[in-house]
């Protein structure tokens, strides 16, 4: 039997601190005016005051480091609340919570996030990371639209178009445009929630639309009996 490798708690704690320092350094570089232009393992190592080898041993690649930075931004920006919102049995209420969560996240550091998204246009690796993150939001909205449609096949046919609209309304560029005139995050969030509610109703999946449809059916039934 091979002896179990010894792990030093102090050494693991020190490695954790170093890892966090590297992530903070990478995040600071990406949020700087130069953005992705000044982002490299060497630049991160200098910023974190460690060797390039230390950065490589901790993360293995620039892409892996990017993912860690995005995870850290997501956690600090409050995206961990998504799981609780999606657990709500009411998909309409869940959508409202998702909108609030992303408005809070987009407002976390809007200029830095915009620079990151813009930098993706000139770097395939960063573009792929940003696109994958955005697709996670699309997946959430697709899940909610399907839950709203339920078994109503005729309405679920238009859910893809609805998801495309919701995806655009909850995006960073749309949020940034709303607050560019000096408006608050709360105001922008209220506008986005209203537009999303209207889009859901126009798609025939709104709560009001369902209630109206039920009343209409009952009215027709009474008319038929008369």
PDB file of C-alpha atoms in Angstrom:
ATOM      1  CA  UNK A   1       0.000   0.000   0.000  1.00  0.00           C
ATOM      2  CA  UNK A   2       1.333   3.363  -1.043  1.00  0.00           C
ATOM      3  CA  UNK A   3       1.498   5.879   1.779  1.00  0.00           C
ATOM      4  CA  UNK A   4      -1.039   8.685   1.577  1.00  0.00           C
ATOM      5  CA  UNK A   5       0.687  11.863   0.367  1.00  0.00           C
ATOM      6  CA  UNK A   6       1.144  14.432   3.080  1.00  0.00           C
ATOM      7  CA  UNK A   7      -0.627  17.746   2.615  1.00  0.00           C
ATOM      8  CA  UNK A   8       0.500  20.743   4.557  1.00  0.00           C
ATOM      9  CA  UNK A   9      -2.421  22.977   5.600  1.00  0.00           C
ATOM     10  CA  UNK A  10      -0.088  25.959   5.674  1.00  0.00           C
ATOM     11  CA  UNK A  11       1.210  25.238   2.198  1.00  0.00           C
ATOM     12  CA  UNK A  12      -2.319  24.788   0.811  1.00  0.00           C
ATOM     13  CA  UNK A  13      -3.435  28.025   2.455  1.00  0.00           C
ATOM     14  CA  UNK A  14      -0.462  29.860   0.942  1.00  0.00           C
ATOM     15  CA  UNK A  15      -1.240  28.381  -2.493  1.00  0.00           C
ATOM     16  CA  UNK A  16      -4.829  29.534  -2.143  1.00  0.00           C
ATOM     17  CA  UNK A  17      -3.723  33.061  -1.316  1.00  0.00           C
ATOM     18  CA  UNK A  18      -1.353  33.076  -4.292  1.00  0.00           C
ATOM     19  CA  UNK A  19      -4.096  31.792  -6.597  1.00  0.00           C
ATOM     20  CA  UNK A  20      -6.455  34.527  -5.433  1.00  0.00           C
ATOM     21  CA  UNK A  21      -3.750  37.169  -5.923  1.00  0.00           C
ATOM     22  CA  UNK A  22      -3.218  35.966  -9.488  1.00  0.00           C
ATOM     23  CA  UNK A  23      -6.950  36.088 -10.235  1.00  0.00           C
ATOM     24  CA  UNK A  24      -7.171  39.605  -8.795  1.00  0.00           C
ATOM     25  CA  UNK A  25      -4.206  40.690 -10.891  1.00  0.00           C
ATOM     26  CA  UNK A  26      -5.707  39.204 -14.048  1.00  0.00           C
ATOM     27  CA  UNK A  27      -9.048  40.849 -13.308  1.00  0.00           C
ATOM     28  CA  UNK A  28      -7.346  44.215 -12.782  1.00  0.00           C
ATOM     29  CA  UNK A  29      -5.496  43.924 -16.105  1.00  0.00           C
ATOM     30  CA  UNK A  30      -8.655  43.026 -17.995  1.00  0.00           C
ATOM     31  CA  UNK A  31     -10.492  45.930 -16.385  1.00  0.00           C
ATOM     32  CA  UNK A  32      -7.760  48.431 -17.233  1.00  0.00           C
ATOM     33  CA  UNK A  33      -8.110  50.816 -20.201  1.00  0.00           C
ATOM     34  CA  UNK A  34      -5.791  48.633 -22.313  1.00  0.00           C
ATOM     35  CA  UNK A  35      -8.027  45.683 -21.537  1.00  0.00           C
ATOM     36  CA  UNK A  36      -7.131  42.482 -23.339  1.00  0.00           C
ATOM     37  CA  UNK A  37      -4.243  44.088 -25.212  1.00  0.00           C
ATOM     38  CA  UNK A  38      -2.142  43.992 -22.054  1.00  0.00           C
ATOM     39  CA  UNK A  39      -3.319  40.556 -20.955  1.00  0.00           C
ATOM     40  CA  UNK A  40      -0.824  37.709 -20.955  1.00  0.00           C
ATOM     41  CA  UNK A  41       0.552  35.217 -18.473  1.00  0.00           C
ATOM     42  CA  UNK A  42       3.721  37.294 -18.223  1.00  0.00           C
ATOM     43  CA  UNK A  43       1.751  40.490 -17.543  1.00  0.00           C
ATOM     44  CA  UNK A  44      -0.391  38.739 -14.939  1.00  0.00           C
ATOM     45  CA  UNK A  45       2.706  37.324 -13.248  1.00  0.00           C
ATOM     46  CA  UNK A  46       4.282  40.776 -13.020  1.00  0.00           C
ATOM     47  CA  UNK A  47       1.067  42.278 -11.668  1.00  0.00           C
ATOM     48  CA  UNK A  48       0.700  39.511  -9.067  1.00  0.00           C
ATOM     49  CA  UNK A  49       4.426  39.594  -8.218  1.00  0.00           C
ATOM     50  CA  UNK A  50       4.926  35.914  -8.931  1.00  0.00           C
ATOM     51  CA  UNK A  51       6.797  34.016 -11.635  1.00  0.00           C
ATOM     52  CA  UNK A  52       5.214  33.055 -14.947  1.00  0.00           C
ATOM     53  CA  UNK A  53       5.791  29.427 -13.976  1.00  0.00           C
ATOM     54  CA  UNK A  54       3.676  29.934 -10.846  1.00  0.00           C
ATOM     55  CA  UNK A  55       0.823  31.278 -12.952  1.00  0.00           C
ATOM     56  CA  UNK A  56       1.157  28.372 -15.365  1.00  0.00           C
ATOM     57  CA  UNK A  57       1.288  25.773 -12.575  1.00  0.00           C
ATOM     58  CA  UNK A  58      -1.857  27.241 -10.998  1.00  0.00           C
ATOM     59  CA  UNK A  59      -3.962  27.485 -14.171  1.00  0.00           C
ATOM     60  CA  UNK A  60      -2.222  25.705 -17.023  1.00  0.00           C
ATOM     61  CA  UNK A  61      -3.288  28.098 -19.782  1.00  0.00           C
ATOM     62  CA  UNK A  62      -4.480  31.611 -20.507  1.00  0.00           C
ATOM     63  CA  UNK A  63      -7.977  30.280 -21.296  1.00  0.00           C
ATOM     64  CA  UNK A  64      -8.206  28.517 -17.940  1.00  0.00           C
ATOM     65  CA  UNK A  65      -7.120  31.697 -16.187  1.00  0.00           C
ATOM     66  CA  UNK A  66      -9.768  33.651 -18.124  1.00  0.00           C
ATOM     67  CA  UNK A  67     -12.467  31.232 -16.984  1.00  0.00           C
ATOM     68  CA  UNK A  68     -11.359  31.619 -13.378  1.00  0.00           C
ATOM     69  CA  UNK A  69     -11.477  35.399 -13.706  1.00  0.00           C
ATOM     70  CA  UNK A  70     -14.977  35.249 -15.195  1.00  0.00           C
ATOM     71  CA  UNK A  71     -16.107  32.920 -12.391  1.00  0.00           C
ATOM     72  CA  UNK A  72     -14.708  35.346  -9.838  1.00  0.00           C
ATOM     73  CA  UNK A  73     -16.459  38.321 -11.470  1.00  0.00           C
ATOM     74  CA  UNK A  74     -19.688  36.343 -11.614  1.00  0.00           C
ATOM     75  CA  UNK A  75     -19.482  35.452  -7.929  1.00  0.00           C
ATOM     76  CA  UNK A  76     -18.695  39.014  -6.844  1.00  0.00           C
ATOM     77  CA  UNK A  77     -21.402  40.323  -9.164  1.00  0.00           C
ATOM     78  CA  UNK A  78     -24.092  38.182  -7.560  1.00  0.00           C
ATOM     79  CA  UNK A  79     -24.730  35.563 -10.253  1.00  0.00           C
ATOM     80  CA  UNK A  80     -24.717  32.878  -7.556  1.00  0.00           C
ATOM     81  CA  UNK A  81     -28.338  33.919  -6.934  1.00  0.00           C
ATOM     82  CA  UNK A  82     -29.418  32.420 -10.256  1.00  0.00           C
ATOM     83  CA  UNK A  83     -29.919  28.926  -8.817  1.00  0.00           C
ATOM     84  CA  UNK A  84     -32.369  30.205  -6.212  1.00  0.00           C
ATOM     85  CA  UNK A  85     -34.284  32.227  -8.814  1.00  0.00           C
ATOM     86  CA  UNK A  86     -34.582  29.276 -11.190  1.00  0.00           C
ATOM     87  CA  UNK A  87     -35.893  27.096  -8.366  1.00  0.00           C
ATOM     88  CA  UNK A  88     -39.035  29.261  -8.195  1.00  0.00           C
ATOM     89  CA  UNK A  89     -41.991  27.208  -9.418  1.00  0.00           C
ATOM     90  CA  UNK A  90     -43.496  30.277 -11.082  1.00  0.00           C
ATOM     91  CA  UNK A  91     -41.497  30.897 -14.317  1.00  0.00           C
ATOM     92  CA  UNK A  92     -42.865  34.458 -14.640  1.00  0.00           C
ATOM     93  CA  UNK A  93     -41.630  35.370 -11.177  1.00  0.00           C
ATOM     94  CA  UNK A  94     -38.351  33.572 -11.884  1.00  0.00           C
ATOM     95  CA  UNK A  95     -37.871  35.677 -15.012  1.00  0.00           C
ATOM     96  CA  UNK A  96     -38.319  38.871 -13.004  1.00  0.00           C
ATOM     97  CA  UNK A  97     -35.656  37.698 -10.556  1.00  0.00           C
ATOM     98  CA  UNK A  98     -33.274  36.760 -13.366  1.00  0.00           C
ATOM     99  CA  UNK A  99     -33.658  40.239 -14.832  1.00  0.00           C
ATOM    100  CA  UNK A 100     -32.837  41.849 -11.485  1.00  0.00           C
ATOM    101  CA  UNK A 101     -29.815  39.583 -11.020  1.00  0.00           C
ATOM    102  CA  UNK A 102     -28.359  40.442 -14.422  1.00  0.00           C
ATOM    103  CA  UNK A 103     -29.059  44.152 -14.013  1.00  0.00           C
ATOM    104  CA  UNK A 104     -27.124  44.010 -10.737  1.00  0.00           C
ATOM    105  CA  UNK A 105     -24.350  42.081 -12.451  1.00  0.00           C
ATOM    106  CA  UNK A 106     -24.084  44.424 -15.446  1.00  0.00           C
ATOM    107  CA  UNK A 107     -23.909  47.371 -13.042  1.00  0.00           C
ATOM    108  CA  UNK A 108     -21.107  45.726 -11.017  1.00  0.00           C
ATOM    109  CA  UNK A 109     -18.437  47.313 -13.250  1.00  0.00           C
ATOM    110  CA  UNK A 110     -20.125  48.279 -16.497  1.00  0.00           C
ATOM    111  CA  UNK A 111     -17.113  49.965 -18.196  1.00  0.00           C
ATOM    112  CA  UNK A 112     -14.829  46.994 -17.512  1.00  0.00           C
ATOM    113  CA  UNK A 113     -17.448  44.495 -18.693  1.00  0.00           C
ATOM    114  CA  UNK A 114     -18.010  46.486 -21.873  1.00  0.00           C
ATOM    115  CA  UNK A 115     -14.263  46.517 -22.552  1.00  0.00           C
ATOM    116  CA  UNK A 116     -14.131  42.762 -22.069  1.00  0.00           C
ATOM    117  CA  UNK A 117     -16.987  42.173 -24.501  1.00  0.00           C
ATOM    118  CA  UNK A 118     -15.504  44.558 -27.041  1.00  0.00           C
ATOM    119  CA  UNK A 119     -12.052  42.979 -26.769  1.00  0.00           C
ATOM    120  CA  UNK A 120     -13.568  39.631 -27.726  1.00  0.00           C
ATOM    121  CA  UNK A 121     -13.977  40.891 -31.284  1.00  0.00           C
ATOM    122  CA  UNK A 122     -10.203  40.892 -31.706  1.00  0.00           C
ATOM    123  CA  UNK A 123      -9.307  37.712 -29.845  1.00  0.00           C
ATOM    124  CA  UNK A 124     -10.837  34.336 -30.679  1.00  0.00           C
ATOM    125  CA  UNK A 125     -10.095  32.842 -27.267  1.00  0.00           C
ATOM    126  CA  UNK A 126     -11.733  35.670 -25.353  1.00  0.00           C
ATOM    127  CA  UNK A 127     -14.624  35.808 -27.811  1.00  0.00           C
ATOM    128  CA  UNK A 128     -15.339  32.124 -27.220  1.00  0.00           C
ATOM    129  CA  UNK A 129     -15.297  32.597 -23.444  1.00  0.00           C
ATOM    130  CA  UNK A 130     -17.672  35.567 -23.612  1.00  0.00           C
ATOM    131  CA  UNK A 131     -19.977  33.768 -26.041  1.00  0.00           C
ATOM    132  CA  UNK A 132     -20.150  30.691 -23.824  1.00  0.00           C
ATOM    133  CA  UNK A 133     -21.058  32.865 -20.830  1.00  0.00           C
ATOM    134  CA  UNK A 134     -23.785  34.597 -22.804  1.00  0.00           C
ATOM    135  CA  UNK A 135     -25.147  31.278 -24.020  1.00  0.00           C
ATOM    136  CA  UNK A 136     -25.658  30.266 -20.403  1.00  0.00           C
ATOM    137  CA  UNK A 137     -28.038  33.216 -20.083  1.00  0.00           C
ATOM    138  CA  UNK A 138     -29.840  32.120 -23.251  1.00  0.00           C
ATOM    139  CA  UNK A 139     -30.181  28.639 -21.773  1.00  0.00           C
ATOM    140  CA  UNK A 140     -31.826  30.078 -18.637  1.00  0.00           C
ATOM    141  CA  UNK A 141     -34.287  32.076 -20.723  1.00  0.00           C
ATOM    142  CA  UNK A 142     -35.048  29.057 -22.915  1.00  0.00           C
ATOM    143  CA  UNK A 143     -35.810  27.017 -19.811  1.00  0.00           C
ATOM    144  CA  UNK A 144     -38.192  29.689 -18.501  1.00  0.00           C
ATOM    145  CA  UNK A 145     -39.957  30.117 -21.856  1.00  0.00           C
ATOM    146  CA  UNK A 146     -40.545  26.380 -22.085  1.00  0.00           C
ATOM    147  CA  UNK A 147     -41.915  26.322 -18.561  1.00  0.00           C
ATOM    148  CA  UNK A 148     -44.259  29.182 -19.414  1.00  0.00           C
ATOM    149  CA  UNK A 149     -45.469  27.365 -22.524  1.00  0.00           C
ATOM    150  CA  UNK A 150     -45.944  24.088 -20.689  1.00  0.00           C
ATOM    151  CA  UNK A 151     -47.790  21.648 -22.928  1.00  0.00           C
ATOM    152  CA  UNK A 152     -49.350  24.338 -25.101  1.00  0.00           C
ATOM    153  CA  UNK A 153     -47.695  23.274 -28.354  1.00  0.00           C
ATOM    154  CA  UNK A 154     -49.067  26.136 -30.433  1.00  0.00           C
ATOM    155  CA  UNK A 155     -47.495  28.652 -28.054  1.00  0.00           C
ATOM    156  CA  UNK A 156     -44.220  26.815 -27.579  1.00  0.00           C
ATOM    157  CA  UNK A 157     -43.618  27.143 -31.341  1.00  0.00           C
ATOM    158  CA  UNK A 158     -42.931  30.828 -30.831  1.00  0.00           C
ATOM    159  CA  UNK A 159     -40.763  30.380 -27.760  1.00  0.00           C
ATOM    160  CA  UNK A 160     -37.515  30.584 -29.760  1.00  0.00           C
ATOM    161  CA  UNK A 161     -38.447  34.034 -31.044  1.00  0.00           C
ATOM    162  CA  UNK A 162     -39.402  35.051 -27.508  1.00  0.00           C
ATOM    163  CA  UNK A 163     -36.067  33.821 -26.161  1.00  0.00           C
ATOM    164  CA  UNK A 164     -34.230  35.838 -28.831  1.00  0.00           C
ATOM    165  CA  UNK A 165     -36.071  38.980 -27.689  1.00  0.00           C
ATOM    166  CA  UNK A 166     -35.493  38.298 -23.976  1.00  0.00           C
ATOM    167  CA  UNK A 167     -31.847  37.538 -24.690  1.00  0.00           C
ATOM    168  CA  UNK A 168     -31.415  40.939 -26.343  1.00  0.00           C
ATOM    169  CA  UNK A 169     -33.322  42.803 -23.624  1.00  0.00           C
ATOM    170  CA  UNK A 170     -31.230  41.274 -20.832  1.00  0.00           C
ATOM    171  CA  UNK A 171     -27.885  41.826 -22.565  1.00  0.00           C
ATOM    172  CA  UNK A 172     -25.047  44.035 -21.387  1.00  0.00           C
ATOM    173  CA  UNK A 173     -25.175  46.364 -24.440  1.00  0.00           C
ATOM    174  CA  UNK A 174     -28.887  47.061 -23.917  1.00  0.00           C
ATOM    175  CA  UNK A 175     -28.403  47.707 -20.201  1.00  0.00           C
ATOM    176  CA  UNK A 176     -25.412  49.961 -20.866  1.00  0.00           C
ATOM    177  CA  UNK A 177     -27.408  51.958 -23.404  1.00  0.00           C
ATOM    178  CA  UNK A 178     -30.188  52.542 -20.868  1.00  0.00           C
ATOM    179  CA  UNK A 179     -27.868  53.854 -18.162  1.00  0.00           C
ATOM    180  CA  UNK A 180     -25.727  55.883 -20.574  1.00  0.00           C
ATOM    181  CA  UNK A 181     -27.996  58.892 -20.103  1.00  0.00           C
ATOM    182  CA  UNK A 182     -27.325  58.993 -16.389  1.00  0.00           C
ATOM    183  CA  UNK A 183     -30.241  56.752 -15.461  1.00  0.00           C
ATOM    184  CA  UNK A 184     -29.957  54.510 -12.415  1.00  0.00           C
ATOM    185  CA  UNK A 185     -29.676  50.734 -12.386  1.00  0.00           C
ATOM    186  CA  UNK A 186     -33.085  50.593 -10.712  1.00  0.00           C
ATOM    187  CA  UNK A 187     -34.660  52.606 -13.516  1.00  0.00           C
ATOM    188  CA  UNK A 188     -33.007  50.495 -16.212  1.00  0.00           C
ATOM    189  CA  UNK A 189     -34.091  47.304 -14.480  1.00  0.00           C
ATOM    190  CA  UNK A 190     -37.693  48.527 -14.271  1.00  0.00           C
ATOM    191  CA  UNK A 191     -37.688  49.324 -17.996  1.00  0.00           C
ATOM    192  CA  UNK A 192     -36.215  45.937 -18.907  1.00  0.00           C
ATOM    193  CA  UNK A 193     -38.715  44.103 -16.711  1.00  0.00           C
ATOM    194  CA  UNK A 194     -41.583  45.953 -18.358  1.00  0.00           C
ATOM    195  CA  UNK A 195     -40.308  45.227 -21.866  1.00  0.00           C
ATOM    196  CA  UNK A 196     -39.785  41.562 -21.036  1.00  0.00           C
ATOM    197  CA  UNK A 197     -43.276  41.282 -19.538  1.00  0.00           C
ATOM    198  CA  UNK A 198     -44.723  42.858 -22.681  1.00  0.00           C
ATOM    199  CA  UNK A 199     -42.742  40.478 -24.900  1.00  0.00           C
ATOM    200  CA  UNK A 200     -43.983  37.474 -22.933  1.00  0.00           C
ATOM    201  CA  UNK A 201     -47.595  38.668 -23.241  1.00  0.00           C
ATOM    202  CA  UNK A 202     -47.196  39.312 -26.967  1.00  0.00           C
ATOM    203  CA  UNK A 203     -45.889  35.774 -27.262  1.00  0.00           C
ATOM    204  CA  UNK A 204     -49.078  34.496 -25.651  1.00  0.00           C
ATOM    205  CA  UNK A 205     -47.306  33.255 -22.556  1.00  0.00           C
ATOM    206  CA  UNK A 206     -48.071  36.057 -20.118  1.00  0.00           C
ATOM    207  CA  UNK A 207     -50.108  35.443 -17.002  1.00  0.00           C
ATOM    208  CA  UNK A 208     -52.635  38.089 -18.041  1.00  0.00           C
ATOM    209  CA  UNK A 209     -52.959  36.543 -21.472  1.00  0.00           C
ATOM    210  CA  UNK A 210     -53.660  33.143 -19.957  1.00  0.00           C
ATOM    211  CA  UNK A 211     -56.326  34.577 -17.661  1.00  0.00           C
ATOM    212  CA  UNK A 212     -57.931  36.484 -20.527  1.00  0.00           C
ATOM    213  CA  UNK A 213     -57.941  33.347 -22.645  1.00  0.00           C
ATOM    214  CA  UNK A 214     -59.694  31.422 -19.893  1.00  0.00           C
ATOM    215  CA  UNK A 215     -62.347  34.122 -19.523  1.00  0.00           C
ATOM    216  CA  UNK A 216     -62.847  34.176 -23.272  1.00  0.00           C
ATOM    217  CA  UNK A 217     -63.372  30.440 -23.377  1.00  0.00           C
ATOM    218  CA  UNK A 218     -65.878  30.601 -20.537  1.00  0.00           C
ATOM    219  CA  UNK A 219     -67.755  33.401 -22.337  1.00  0.00           C
ATOM    220  CA  UNK A 220     -67.909  31.358 -25.489  1.00  0.00           C
ATOM    221  CA  UNK A 221     -69.194  28.376 -23.555  1.00  0.00           C
ATOM    222  CA  UNK A 222     -72.005  30.403 -22.039  1.00  0.00           C
ATOM    223  CA  UNK A 223     -72.867  31.841 -25.456  1.00  0.00           C
ATOM    224  CA  UNK A 224     -73.000  28.367 -26.967  1.00  0.00           C
ATOM    225  CA  UNK A 225     -75.358  27.198 -24.215  1.00  0.00           C
ATOM    226  CA  UNK A 226     -77.580  30.245 -24.763  1.00  0.00           C
TER     227      UNK A 226
END
